[in-house]
Amino acid sequence: GAVERKDVESLAEAMLKAGRSTKTVRNVLTFAHSLFEHAIDEGWCVENPVRRATRPRRQRAGDAEPDLQFLTMDELEAVIRAIPDETVVRPPAPTRRGRPGPAPPLPPDVLGPVLRVVILTAAMTGLRQSELLGLRWRDVDWSAQRIRVRNAFTRGEHSSRGKSDLSTRRSVPMADRVLAELDRWSKRSQFTSEASLVFAHPQTGNPLDRTKVTRRFQQACEDASVSVITFHELRHTFATQMAGQGVPLR
């Protein structure tokens, strides 16, 4: 039978229920609209059922995302407190795969202090994980209280290429809390030359393993009894704080 407006709206509703984004559904309907317009031009039909169909509302930059995941500032503080602020010496297991005698000693956990600063900086600047892991001390402008984004660490290598040219030629403000914690970290880290990574591995100076950073962050969320979100969603904490202060998100 002929396709009617209600059929188009049912398709859109089914796509949304299946988890498709509003943008994807609107793109599909736009494509369908063009197809029916072409069919009318060719004389294959006389009406475009998409023309009057209700489309999902377009998500704009300032709109609230109903499924937006983020941490409140109190939750963020709880997550940071759940990570040790010192090197942790871990006792070996009492047995070794069922055999008598203790297991070999475990290496000390040295990542706690740097992870605390990475998480705080991510949540209060909106920087991506790759940008944080590629950040060097020369990119921290103490006097202007800003972080210059010039480099990212992704796929195991440093790159000056980002999502766009603008993304690697921008700066973001540092709140007083971030400024103070970075200053404190600069006094604790042994890698503090201009070219050194801000969030270097405390023992080697190499970039942190992004998988370990994410895993430890999510474990801290569990330990703090807050919603477990992805590391990337820490950017939403920054965005919601800015929106709450009336700052245009763009």
PDB file of C-alpha atoms in Angstrom:
ATOM      1  CA  GLY A   1       0.000   0.000   0.000  1.00  0.00           C
ATOM      2  CA  ALA A   2       0.919   3.661  -0.150  1.00  0.00           C
ATOM      3  CA  VAL A   3       3.295   5.098   2.438  1.00  0.00           C
ATOM      4  CA  GLU A   4       1.476   7.527   4.729  1.00  0.00           C
ATOM      5  CA  ARG A   5       2.587  10.181   7.187  1.00  0.00           C
ATOM      6  CA  LYS A   6       1.879   7.879  10.149  1.00  0.00           C
ATOM      7  CA  ASP A   7       4.229   5.279   8.631  1.00  0.00           C
ATOM      8  CA  VAL A   8       7.056   7.830   8.534  1.00  0.00           C
ATOM      9  CA  GLU A   9       6.400   8.862  12.132  1.00  0.00           C
ATOM     10  CA  SER A  10       6.299   5.207  13.233  1.00  0.00           C
ATOM     11  CA  LEU A  11       9.681   4.648  11.581  1.00  0.00           C
ATOM     12  CA  ALA A  12      11.175   7.634  13.425  1.00  0.00           C
ATOM     13  CA  GLU A  13       9.738   6.453  16.741  1.00  0.00           C
ATOM     14  CA  ALA A  14      11.085   2.918  16.212  1.00  0.00           C
ATOM     15  CA  MET A  15      14.565   4.238  15.410  1.00  0.00           C
ATOM     16  CA  LEU A  16      14.621   6.366  18.556  1.00  0.00           C
ATOM     17  CA  LYS A  17      13.504   3.408  20.689  1.00  0.00           C
ATOM     18  CA  ALA A  18      16.285   1.327  19.097  1.00  0.00           C
ATOM     19  CA  GLY A  19      18.826   3.835  20.401  1.00  0.00           C
ATOM     20  CA  ARG A  20      19.445   5.880  17.263  1.00  0.00           C
ATOM     21  CA  SER A  21      20.351   9.497  17.904  1.00  0.00           C
ATOM     22  CA  THR A  22      18.021  12.362  17.085  1.00  0.00           C
ATOM     23  CA  LYS A  23      20.471  13.560  14.441  1.00  0.00           C
ATOM     24  CA  THR A  24      20.543  10.141  12.734  1.00  0.00           C
ATOM     25  CA  VAL A  25      16.739   9.941  12.631  1.00  0.00           C
ATOM     26  CA  ARG A  26      16.455  13.437  11.199  1.00  0.00           C
ATOM     27  CA  ASN A  27      19.081  12.595   8.555  1.00  0.00           C
ATOM     28  CA  VAL A  28      17.130   9.486   7.515  1.00  0.00           C
ATOM     29  CA  LEU A  29      13.892  11.473   7.227  1.00  0.00           C
ATOM     30  CA  THR A  30      15.641  14.170   5.213  1.00  0.00           C
ATOM     31  CA  PHE A  31      16.910  11.515   2.814  1.00  0.00           C
ATOM     32  CA  ALA A  32      13.424   9.967   2.592  1.00  0.00           C
ATOM     33  CA  HIS A  33      11.960  13.414   1.897  1.00  0.00           C
ATOM     34  CA  SER A  34      14.329  13.831  -1.053  1.00  0.00           C
ATOM     35  CA  LEU A  35      13.415  10.399  -2.406  1.00  0.00           C
ATOM     36  CA  PHE A  36       9.706  11.170  -2.367  1.00  0.00           C
ATOM     37  CA  GLU A  37      10.266  14.582  -3.970  1.00  0.00           C
ATOM     38  CA  HIS A  38      12.152  12.828  -6.764  1.00  0.00           C
ATOM     39  CA  ALA A  39       9.309  10.296  -7.067  1.00  0.00           C
ATOM     40  CA  ILE A  40       6.800  13.128  -7.465  1.00  0.00           C
ATOM     41  CA  ASP A  41       8.944  14.705 -10.194  1.00  0.00           C
ATOM     42  CA  GLU A  42       9.017  11.379 -12.037  1.00  0.00           C
ATOM     43  CA  GLY A  43       5.249  10.908 -11.693  1.00  0.00           C
ATOM     44  CA  TRP A  44       5.564   7.812  -9.489  1.00  0.00           C
ATOM     45  CA  CYS A  45       3.475   9.339  -6.678  1.00  0.00           C
ATOM     46  CA  VAL A  46       1.517  12.505  -6.023  1.00  0.00           C
ATOM     47  CA  GLU A  47       2.268  13.272  -2.366  1.00  0.00           C
ATOM     48  CA  ASN A  48       5.325  13.343  -0.107  1.00  0.00           C
ATOM     49  CA  PRO A  49       4.351  11.677   3.235  1.00  0.00           C
ATOM     50  CA  VAL A  50       7.519  12.987   4.910  1.00  0.00           C
ATOM     51  CA  ARG A  51       6.636  16.628   4.286  1.00  0.00           C
ATOM     52  CA  ARG A  52       4.079  16.866   7.113  1.00  0.00           C
ATOM     53  CA  ALA A  53       5.507  14.127   9.350  1.00  0.00           C
ATOM     54  CA  THR A  54       6.577  15.110  12.846  1.00  0.00           C
ATOM     55  CA  ARG A  55      10.341  14.960  13.196  1.00  0.00           C
ATOM     56  CA  PRO A  56      12.355  14.562  16.415  1.00  0.00           C
ATOM     57  CA  ARG A  57      13.332  17.910  17.843  1.00  0.00           C
ATOM     58  CA  ARG A  58      16.863  18.958  16.860  1.00  0.00           C
ATOM     59  CA  GLN A  59      19.347  18.933  19.747  1.00  0.00           C
ATOM     60  CA  ARG A  60      20.931  22.356  20.018  1.00  0.00           C
ATOM     61  CA  ALA A  61      24.154  23.367  21.747  1.00  0.00           C
ATOM     62  CA  GLY A  62      22.479  24.754  24.858  1.00  0.00           C
ATOM     63  CA  ASP A  63      19.885  22.029  25.277  1.00  0.00           C
ATOM     64  CA  ALA A  64      20.035  19.645  28.198  1.00  0.00           C
ATOM     65  CA  GLU A  65      20.812  16.086  27.172  1.00  0.00           C
ATOM     66  CA  PRO A  66      18.347  13.783  28.996  1.00  0.00           C
ATOM     67  CA  ASP A  67      20.898  10.980  29.250  1.00  0.00           C
ATOM     68  CA  LEU A  68      23.893  13.208  29.955  1.00  0.00           C
ATOM     69  CA  GLN A  69      26.261  11.525  32.393  1.00  0.00           C
ATOM     70  CA  PHE A  70      28.389  13.674  34.678  1.00  0.00           C
ATOM     71  CA  LEU A  71      29.581  14.015  38.258  1.00  0.00           C
ATOM     72  CA  THR A  72      28.486  16.726  40.637  1.00  0.00           C
ATOM     73  CA  MET A  73      31.310  18.567  42.371  1.00  0.00           C
ATOM     74  CA  ASP A  74      30.634  16.657  45.587  1.00  0.00           C
ATOM     75  CA  GLU A  75      30.806  13.353  43.679  1.00  0.00           C
ATOM     76  CA  LEU A  76      34.010  14.453  41.980  1.00  0.00           C
ATOM     77  CA  GLU A  77      35.590  15.175  45.360  1.00  0.00           C
ATOM     78  CA  ALA A  78      34.505  11.750  46.614  1.00  0.00           C
ATOM     79  CA  VAL A  79      36.083  10.034  43.595  1.00  0.00           C
ATOM     80  CA  ILE A  80      39.360  11.889  44.113  1.00  0.00           C
ATOM     81  CA  ARG A  81      39.384  10.983  47.813  1.00  0.00           C
ATOM     82  CA  ALA A  82      38.964   7.312  46.855  1.00  0.00           C
ATOM     83  CA  ILE A  83      42.393   7.373  45.149  1.00  0.00           C
ATOM     84  CA  PRO A  84      45.459   7.251  47.403  1.00  0.00           C
ATOM     85  CA  ASP A  85      47.605  10.380  47.459  1.00  0.00           C
ATOM     86  CA  GLU A  86      50.791   8.429  48.053  1.00  0.00           C
ATOM     87  CA  THR A  87      52.696   5.409  46.781  1.00  0.00           C
ATOM     88  CA  VAL A  88      51.030   2.219  47.989  1.00  0.00           C
ATOM     89  CA  VAL A  89      53.128  -0.839  48.761  1.00  0.00           C
ATOM     90  CA  ARG A  90      50.984  -3.880  48.052  1.00  0.00           C
ATOM     91  CA  PRO A  91      51.594  -7.076  50.057  1.00  0.00           C
ATOM     92  CA  PRO A  92      52.158 -10.241  48.008  1.00  0.00           C
ATOM     93  CA  ALA A  93      49.483 -12.926  47.872  1.00  0.00           C
ATOM     94  CA  PRO A  94      49.880 -15.559  50.630  1.00  0.00           C
ATOM     95  CA  THR A  95      50.199 -18.374  48.076  1.00  0.00           C
ATOM     96  CA  ARG A  96      51.352 -18.758  44.518  1.00  0.00           C
ATOM     97  CA  ARG A  97      48.692 -20.472  42.414  1.00  0.00           C
ATOM     98  CA  GLY A  98      47.927 -22.948  45.142  1.00  0.00           C
ATOM     99  CA  ARG A  99      51.540 -23.776  45.949  1.00  0.00           C
ATOM    100  CA  PRO A 100      52.971 -23.132  49.411  1.00  0.00           C
ATOM    101  CA  GLY A 101      54.927 -19.984  50.029  1.00  0.00           C
ATOM    102  CA  PRO A 102      54.093 -16.349  49.188  1.00  0.00           C
ATOM    103  CA  ALA A 103      53.778 -15.062  45.656  1.00  0.00           C
ATOM    104  CA  PRO A 104      56.480 -12.737  44.279  1.00  0.00           C
ATOM    105  CA  PRO A 105      56.269  -9.180  45.652  1.00  0.00           C
ATOM    106  CA  LEU A 106      54.030  -6.813  43.713  1.00  0.00           C
ATOM    107  CA  PRO A 107      55.437  -3.550  42.359  1.00  0.00           C
ATOM    108  CA  PRO A 108      54.341  -0.500  44.360  1.00  0.00           C
ATOM    109  CA  ASP A 109      51.326   1.415  43.074  1.00  0.00           C
ATOM    110  CA  VAL A 110      52.739   4.839  42.200  1.00  0.00           C
ATOM    111  CA  LEU A 111      49.894   6.182  40.051  1.00  0.00           C
ATOM    112  CA  GLY A 112      47.536   7.483  42.749  1.00  0.00           C
ATOM    113  CA  PRO A 113      48.902  11.041  43.108  1.00  0.00           C
ATOM    114  CA  VAL A 114      49.073  11.759  39.375  1.00  0.00           C
ATOM    115  CA  LEU A 115      45.656  10.204  38.730  1.00  0.00           C
ATOM    116  CA  ARG A 116      44.072  12.522  41.279  1.00  0.00           C
ATOM    117  CA  VAL A 117      45.399  15.577  39.425  1.00  0.00           C
ATOM    118  CA  VAL A 118      44.481  14.201  35.974  1.00  0.00           C
ATOM    119  CA  ILE A 119      40.882  13.559  37.030  1.00  0.00           C
ATOM    120  CA  LEU A 120      40.489  16.959  38.664  1.00  0.00           C
ATOM    121  CA  THR A 121      41.956  18.732  35.616  1.00  0.00           C
ATOM    122  CA  ALA A 122      39.743  16.787  33.211  1.00  0.00           C
ATOM    123  CA  ALA A 123      36.596  17.618  35.175  1.00  0.00           C
ATOM    124  CA  MET A 124      37.419  21.310  35.620  1.00  0.00           C
ATOM    125  CA  THR A 125      38.865  22.182  32.186  1.00  0.00           C
ATOM    126  CA  GLY A 126      36.907  19.967  29.761  1.00  0.00           C
ATOM    127  CA  LEU A 127      40.126  18.747  28.126  1.00  0.00           C
ATOM    128  CA  ARG A 128      40.051  15.390  26.368  1.00  0.00           C
ATOM    129  CA  GLN A 129      42.036  12.497  27.795  1.00  0.00           C
ATOM    130  CA  SER A 130      44.440  12.522  24.838  1.00  0.00           C
ATOM    131  CA  GLU A 131      45.049  16.258  25.349  1.00  0.00           C
ATOM    132  CA  LEU A 132      45.765  15.768  29.042  1.00  0.00           C
ATOM    133  CA  LEU A 133      48.163  12.886  28.427  1.00  0.00           C
ATOM    134  CA  GLY A 134      50.034  14.978  25.831  1.00  0.00           C
ATOM    135  CA  LEU A 135      50.156  18.153  27.929  1.00  0.00           C
ATOM    136  CA  ARG A 136      53.639  19.562  28.627  1.00  0.00           C
ATOM    137  CA  TRP A 137      54.671  22.037  31.281  1.00  0.00           C
ATOM    138  CA  ARG A 138      55.437  24.666  28.634  1.00  0.00           C
ATOM    139  CA  ASP A 139      51.720  24.601  27.759  1.00  0.00           C
ATOM    140  CA  VAL A 140      50.718  25.738  31.256  1.00  0.00           C
ATOM    141  CA  ASP A 141      50.514  29.544  31.305  1.00  0.00           C
ATOM    142  CA  TRP A 142      50.702  30.322  35.005  1.00  0.00           C
ATOM    143  CA  SER A 143      50.404  34.100  34.697  1.00  0.00           C
ATOM    144  CA  ALA A 144      47.394  34.045  32.370  1.00  0.00           C
ATOM    145  CA  GLN A 145      45.982  31.079  34.316  1.00  0.00           C
ATOM    146  CA  ARG A 146      45.288  29.146  31.123  1.00  0.00           C
ATOM    147  CA  ILE A 147      46.287  25.828  29.536  1.00  0.00           C
ATOM    148  CA  ARG A 148      47.362  25.996  25.890  1.00  0.00           C
ATOM    149  CA  VAL A 149      46.300  22.954  23.871  1.00  0.00           C
ATOM    150  CA  ARG A 150      49.057  22.202  21.371  1.00  0.00           C
ATOM    151  CA  ASN A 151      49.563  18.461  21.524  1.00  0.00           C
ATOM    152  CA  ALA A 152      47.676  15.220  22.097  1.00  0.00           C
ATOM    153  CA  PHE A 153      48.825  11.683  22.842  1.00  0.00           C
ATOM    154  CA  THR A 154      46.769   9.174  20.901  1.00  0.00           C
ATOM    155  CA  ARG A 155      47.367   5.712  19.493  1.00  0.00           C
ATOM    156  CA  GLY A 156      50.737   5.577  21.184  1.00  0.00           C
ATOM    157  CA  GLU A 157      52.209   8.730  19.680  1.00  0.00           C
ATOM    158  CA  HIS A 158      52.204  12.489  20.101  1.00  0.00           C
ATOM    159  CA  SER A 159      50.357  14.535  17.519  1.00  0.00           C
ATOM    160  CA  SER A 160      49.546  18.173  16.925  1.00  0.00           C
ATOM    161  CA  ARG A 161      46.486  17.141  14.939  1.00  0.00           C
ATOM    162  CA  GLY A 162      43.135  17.271  16.702  1.00  0.00           C
ATOM    163  CA  LYS A 163      39.436  17.115  15.928  1.00  0.00           C
ATOM    164  CA  SER A 164      39.968  20.339  13.988  1.00  0.00           C
ATOM    165  CA  ASP A 165      42.659  22.975  13.510  1.00  0.00           C
ATOM    166  CA  LEU A 166      40.974  25.031  16.211  1.00  0.00           C
ATOM    167  CA  SER A 167      41.086  22.159  18.723  1.00  0.00           C
ATOM    168  CA  THR A 168      44.894  22.199  18.748  1.00  0.00           C
ATOM    169  CA  ARG A 169      45.191  26.002  18.772  1.00  0.00           C
ATOM    170  CA  ARG A 170      43.025  26.912  21.729  1.00  0.00           C
ATOM    171  CA  SER A 171      43.444  27.610  25.411  1.00  0.00           C
ATOM    172  CA  VAL A 172      41.206  26.874  28.360  1.00  0.00           C
ATOM    173  CA  PRO A 173      41.013  28.695  31.692  1.00  0.00           C
ATOM    174  CA  MET A 174      42.318  27.156  34.912  1.00  0.00           C
ATOM    175  CA  ALA A 175      40.130  27.542  37.966  1.00  0.00           C
ATOM    176  CA  ASP A 176      42.013  28.483  41.150  1.00  0.00           C
ATOM    177  CA  ARG A 177      41.660  24.880  42.383  1.00  0.00           C
ATOM    178  CA  VAL A 178      43.280  23.487  39.224  1.00  0.00           C
ATOM    179  CA  LEU A 179      46.047  26.091  39.348  1.00  0.00           C
ATOM    180  CA  ALA A 180      46.815  25.200  42.969  1.00  0.00           C
ATOM    181  CA  GLU A 181      46.824  21.440  42.356  1.00  0.00           C
ATOM    182  CA  LEU A 182      49.035  21.728  39.268  1.00  0.00           C
ATOM    183  CA  ASP A 183      51.443  23.916  41.228  1.00  0.00           C
ATOM    184  CA  ARG A 184      51.471  21.331  44.015  1.00  0.00           C
ATOM    185  CA  TRP A 185      52.026  18.528  41.511  1.00  0.00           C
ATOM    186  CA  SER A 186      54.919  20.416  39.876  1.00  0.00           C
ATOM    187  CA  LYS A 187      56.673  20.339  43.242  1.00  0.00           C
ATOM    188  CA  ARG A 188      56.125  16.573  43.641  1.00  0.00           C
ATOM    189  CA  SER A 189      56.921  15.340  40.129  1.00  0.00           C
ATOM    190  CA  GLN A 190      60.517  14.649  39.130  1.00  0.00           C
ATOM    191  CA  PHE A 191      59.732  15.546  35.506  1.00  0.00           C
ATOM    192  CA  THR A 192      59.320  19.300  35.422  1.00  0.00           C
ATOM    193  CA  SER A 193      61.327  20.612  32.468  1.00  0.00           C
ATOM    194  CA  GLU A 194      59.486  22.708  29.919  1.00  0.00           C
ATOM    195  CA  ALA A 195      59.275  19.736  27.526  1.00  0.00           C
ATOM    196  CA  SER A 196      58.295  17.179  30.191  1.00  0.00           C
ATOM    197  CA  LEU A 197      54.790  15.785  30.294  1.00  0.00           C
ATOM    198  CA  VAL A 198      52.672  17.279  33.052  1.00  0.00           C
ATOM    199  CA  PHE A 199      51.022  13.935  33.760  1.00  0.00           C
ATOM    200  CA  ALA A 200      54.003  11.708  33.131  1.00  0.00           C
ATOM    201  CA  HIS A 201      54.362   8.280  34.690  1.00  0.00           C
ATOM    202  CA  PRO A 202      55.954   9.071  38.078  1.00  0.00           C
ATOM    203  CA  GLN A 203      58.833   6.626  37.571  1.00  0.00           C
ATOM    204  CA  THR A 204      59.570   6.731  33.838  1.00  0.00           C
ATOM    205  CA  GLY A 205      58.379  10.119  32.573  1.00  0.00           C
ATOM    206  CA  ASN A 206      56.509   8.338  29.772  1.00  0.00           C
ATOM    207  CA  PRO A 207      52.856   8.989  28.877  1.00  0.00           C
ATOM    208  CA  LEU A 208      50.319   7.307  31.123  1.00  0.00           C
ATOM    209  CA  ASP A 209      48.465   4.279  29.772  1.00  0.00           C
ATOM    210  CA  ARG A 210      45.019   5.613  28.862  1.00  0.00           C
ATOM    211  CA  THR A 211      43.397   2.224  29.522  1.00  0.00           C
ATOM    212  CA  LYS A 212      44.822   2.140  33.044  1.00  0.00           C
ATOM    213  CA  VAL A 213      43.744   5.744  33.638  1.00  0.00           C
ATOM    214  CA  THR A 214      40.172   4.936  32.616  1.00  0.00           C
ATOM    215  CA  ARG A 215      40.082   1.683  34.585  1.00  0.00           C
ATOM    216  CA  ARG A 216      41.401   3.314  37.756  1.00  0.00           C
ATOM    217  CA  PHE A 217      38.990   6.246  37.384  1.00  0.00           C
ATOM    218  CA  GLN A 218      35.989   3.946  37.055  1.00  0.00           C
ATOM    219  CA  GLN A 219      37.158   1.831  39.996  1.00  0.00           C
ATOM    220  CA  ALA A 220      37.358   5.018  42.055  1.00  0.00           C
ATOM    221  CA  CYS A 221      33.778   5.824  41.031  1.00  0.00           C
ATOM    222  CA  GLU A 222      32.716   2.425  42.371  1.00  0.00           C
ATOM    223  CA  ASP A 223      34.736   2.867  45.557  1.00  0.00           C
ATOM    224  CA  ALA A 224      33.141   6.298  46.100  1.00  0.00           C
ATOM    225  CA  SER A 225      29.640   4.850  45.472  1.00  0.00           C
ATOM    226  CA  VAL A 226      28.858   7.288  42.655  1.00  0.00           C
ATOM    227  CA  SER A 227      27.635   6.603  39.133  1.00  0.00           C
ATOM    228  CA  VAL A 228      30.336   4.962  37.042  1.00  0.00           C
ATOM    229  CA  ILE A 229      30.889   7.104  33.946  1.00  0.00           C
ATOM    230  CA  THR A 230      33.513   7.033  31.213  1.00  0.00           C
ATOM    231  CA  PHE A 231      36.604   9.212  31.507  1.00  0.00           C
ATOM    232  CA  HIS A 232      35.404  11.177  28.473  1.00  0.00           C
ATOM    233  CA  GLU A 233      32.189  12.026  30.320  1.00  0.00           C
ATOM    234  CA  LEU A 234      34.227  13.986  32.865  1.00  0.00           C
ATOM    235  CA  ARG A 235      34.031  16.737  30.232  1.00  0.00           C
ATOM    236  CA  HIS A 236      30.299  16.897  30.919  1.00  0.00           C
ATOM    237  CA  THR A 237      31.032  17.843  34.530  1.00  0.00           C
ATOM    238  CA  PHE A 238      32.901  20.892  33.209  1.00  0.00           C
ATOM    239  CA  ALA A 239      30.102  21.681  30.729  1.00  0.00           C
ATOM    240  CA  THR A 240      27.352  21.491  33.341  1.00  0.00           C
ATOM    241  CA  GLN A 241      29.337  23.715  35.708  1.00  0.00           C
ATOM    242  CA  MET A 242      29.792  26.303  32.959  1.00  0.00           C
ATOM    243  CA  ALA A 243      26.130  26.107  31.939  1.00  0.00           C
ATOM    244  CA  GLY A 244      25.105  26.567  35.561  1.00  0.00           C
ATOM    245  CA  GLN A 245      27.096  29.803  35.617  1.00  0.00           C
ATOM    246  CA  GLY A 246      25.399  31.042  32.454  1.00  0.00           C
ATOM    247  CA  VAL A 247      28.432  30.621  30.211  1.00  0.00           C
ATOM    248  CA  PRO A 248      27.491  29.865  26.551  1.00  0.00           C
ATOM    249  CA  LEU A 249      28.629  26.289  25.887  1.00  0.00           C
ATOM    250  CA  ARG A 250      29.978  27.003  22.434  1.00  0.00           C
TER     251      ARG A 250
END
